[in-house]
Amino acid sequence: DAMVIQNPRYQVTQFGKPVTLSCSQTLNHNVMYWYQQKSSQAPKLLFHYYDKDFNNEADTPDNFQSRRPNTSFCFLDIRSPGLGDAAMYLCATSRDLTGAGEQYFGPGTRLTVT
Amino acid sequence: GESVGLHLPTLSVQEGDNSIINCAYSNSASDYFIWYKQESGKGPQFIIDIRSNMDKRQGQRVTVLLNKTVKHLSLQIAATQPGDSAVYFCAEREGSNQGGKLIFGQGTELSVKP
């Protein structure tokens, strides 16, 4: 009964080779988030979509982009992965930005850059 | 800038004992706080939340305490079990005028000894 699904769970890409991670949700939530989490660190928000409105964090590198073609799906595109981009990438959803604040997380995609 | 931090990066407890995990936050405008549990290789899992107009909330075996005077949040786990072993993150939500995003603390690794 997974509510936030991420594919693939493990992704290996080469240095500089574009890669796309995907996330889907069955909760019909308005907001979808992408976080980067490096080993032994807290999740760091990259950006989020409120419906179709994209909100980028100020310190998110231009190398990271996102698409949300519909309510259910959201993609993270890394245009030219560097070794420093190896991390766990977490997708999360929430019904809204205010009110109920709980975010539901997917299992994550672990990205390795060779 | 605003930050959320944990006092103890690691905590080791005996099975059956109570655990207390602490968190300090610095943004007095934050209106909502969440505790997440993250097991190895998985996404964060919601444990319990509390709004800024409350000072205590109880769940099943867990209690969250909020002290706004000193900007301190704690998670108490009663009768800690081996399955509680994980990294615990506190997160604060900035006020609605900041877009409502969550900021995660550093994380505390809880280890339960049988």
PDB file of C-alpha atoms in Angstrom, chain A residues 33 35 43 92-105, chain B residues 4 6 21-25 30-37 44-52 57 62-66 73-75 87-94 100-107:
ATOM      1  CA  TYR A  33       9.112  17.845  -2.497  1.00  0.00           C
ATOM      2  CA  TYR A  35      15.244  16.361  -0.767  1.00  0.00           C
ATOM      3  CA  PRO A  43      17.490  15.791   4.452  1.00  0.00           C
ATOM      4  CA  ALA A  92       7.847  13.654  -0.115  1.00  0.00           C
ATOM      5  CA  THR A  93       4.287  14.915  -0.361  1.00  0.00           C
ATOM      6  CA  SER A  94       1.957  16.933   1.789  1.00  0.00           C
ATOM      7  CA  ARG A  95      -1.664  17.934   1.413  1.00  0.00           C
ATOM      8  CA  ASP A  96      -0.840  21.607   1.733  1.00  0.00           C
ATOM      9  CA  LEU A  97       1.911  23.937   2.848  1.00  0.00           C
ATOM     10  CA  THR A  98       0.011  25.078   5.908  1.00  0.00           C
ATOM     11  CA  GLY A  99      -2.538  23.397   8.112  1.00  0.00           C
ATOM     12  CA  ALA A 100      -1.613  19.719   8.350  1.00  0.00           C
ATOM     13  CA  GLY A 101       2.139  19.840   7.955  1.00  0.00           C
ATOM     14  CA  GLU A 102       3.001  16.196   7.902  1.00  0.00           C
ATOM     15  CA  GLN A 103       5.088  15.192   4.922  1.00  0.00           C
ATOM     16  CA  TYR A 104       4.936  11.623   3.673  1.00  0.00           C
ATOM     17  CA  PHE A 105       8.250  10.335   2.426  1.00  0.00           C
TER      18      PHE A 105
ATOM     19  CA  VAL B   4      17.358  23.244  14.046  1.00  0.00           C
ATOM     20  CA  LEU B   6      20.153  18.221  18.156  1.00  0.00           C
ATOM     21  CA  ILE B  21      15.975  12.741  22.373  1.00  0.00           C
ATOM     22  CA  ASN B  22      16.427  16.497  22.426  1.00  0.00           C
ATOM     23  CA  CYS B  23      16.281  19.186  19.787  1.00  0.00           C
ATOM     24  CA  ALA B  24      16.892  22.938  19.839  1.00  0.00           C
ATOM     25  CA  TYR B  25      15.405  25.306  17.317  1.00  0.00           C
ATOM     26  CA  SER B  30       7.994  28.241  13.560  1.00  0.00           C
ATOM     27  CA  ASP B  31       4.458  27.034  14.127  1.00  0.00           C
ATOM     28  CA  TYR B  32       4.683  23.285  13.760  1.00  0.00           C
ATOM     29  CA  PHE B  33       7.162  20.584  14.702  1.00  0.00           C
ATOM     30  CA  ILE B  34       7.523  16.964  13.679  1.00  0.00           C
ATOM     31  CA  TRP B  35       9.599  14.031  14.780  1.00  0.00           C
ATOM     32  CA  TYR B  36      10.652  11.542  12.132  1.00  0.00           C
ATOM     33  CA  LYS B  37      12.242   8.122  12.478  1.00  0.00           C
ATOM     34  CA  PRO B  44      11.832   9.213   7.154  1.00  0.00           C
ATOM     35  CA  GLN B  45       8.713   7.947   8.851  1.00  0.00           C
ATOM     36  CA  PHE B  46       6.369  10.237  10.755  1.00  0.00           C
ATOM     37  CA  ILE B  47       6.255   9.609  14.498  1.00  0.00           C
ATOM     38  CA  ILE B  48       4.436  12.500  16.122  1.00  0.00           C
ATOM     39  CA  ASP B  49       3.826  16.185  15.622  1.00  0.00           C
ATOM     40  CA  ILE B  50       2.962  19.183  17.758  1.00  0.00           C
ATOM     41  CA  ARG B  51       1.692  22.658  17.026  1.00  0.00           C
ATOM     42  CA  SER B  52       3.196  25.716  18.600  1.00  0.00           C
ATOM     43  CA  ARG B  57       1.375  15.672  22.942  1.00  0.00           C
ATOM     44  CA  VAL B  62       5.927   8.429  22.480  1.00  0.00           C
ATOM     45  CA  THR B  63       5.542  11.903  23.934  1.00  0.00           C
ATOM     46  CA  VAL B  64       6.684  15.175  22.444  1.00  0.00           C
ATOM     47  CA  LEU B  65       7.337  18.160  24.668  1.00  0.00           C
ATOM     48  CA  LEU B  66       7.673  21.701  23.386  1.00  0.00           C
ATOM     49  CA  LEU B  73      11.742  20.116  21.647  1.00  0.00           C
ATOM     50  CA  SER B  74      12.087  16.610  22.995  1.00  0.00           C
ATOM     51  CA  LEU B  75      10.897  13.148  22.066  1.00  0.00           C
ATOM     52  CA  VAL B  87      18.041   7.924  13.420  1.00  0.00           C
ATOM     53  CA  TYR B  88      15.547  10.414  14.760  1.00  0.00           C
ATOM     54  CA  PHE B  89      15.114  13.842  13.192  1.00  0.00           C
ATOM     55  CA  CYS B  90      13.200  16.774  14.494  1.00  0.00           C
ATOM     56  CA  ALA B  91      11.863  19.202  11.934  1.00  0.00           C
ATOM     57  CA  GLU B  92      10.325  22.626  12.268  1.00  0.00           C
ATOM     58  CA  ARG B  93       8.019  24.280   9.854  1.00  0.00           C
ATOM     59  CA  GLU B  94       8.606  27.902   9.246  1.00  0.00           C
ATOM     60  CA  GLY B 100       5.692  26.384   5.179  1.00  0.00           C
ATOM     61  CA  LYS B 101       8.766  24.321   4.349  1.00  0.00           C
ATOM     62  CA  LEU B 102      10.303  21.951   6.880  1.00  0.00           C
ATOM     63  CA  ILE B 103      13.797  22.415   8.200  1.00  0.00           C
ATOM     64  CA  PHE B 104      15.375  19.283   9.589  1.00  0.00           C
ATOM     65  CA  GLY B 105      17.688  19.027  12.538  1.00  0.00           C
ATOM     66  CA  GLN B 106      20.949  17.134  12.573  1.00  0.00           C
ATOM     67  CA  GLY B 107      19.589  13.765  13.691  1.00  0.00           C
TER      68      GLY B 107
END
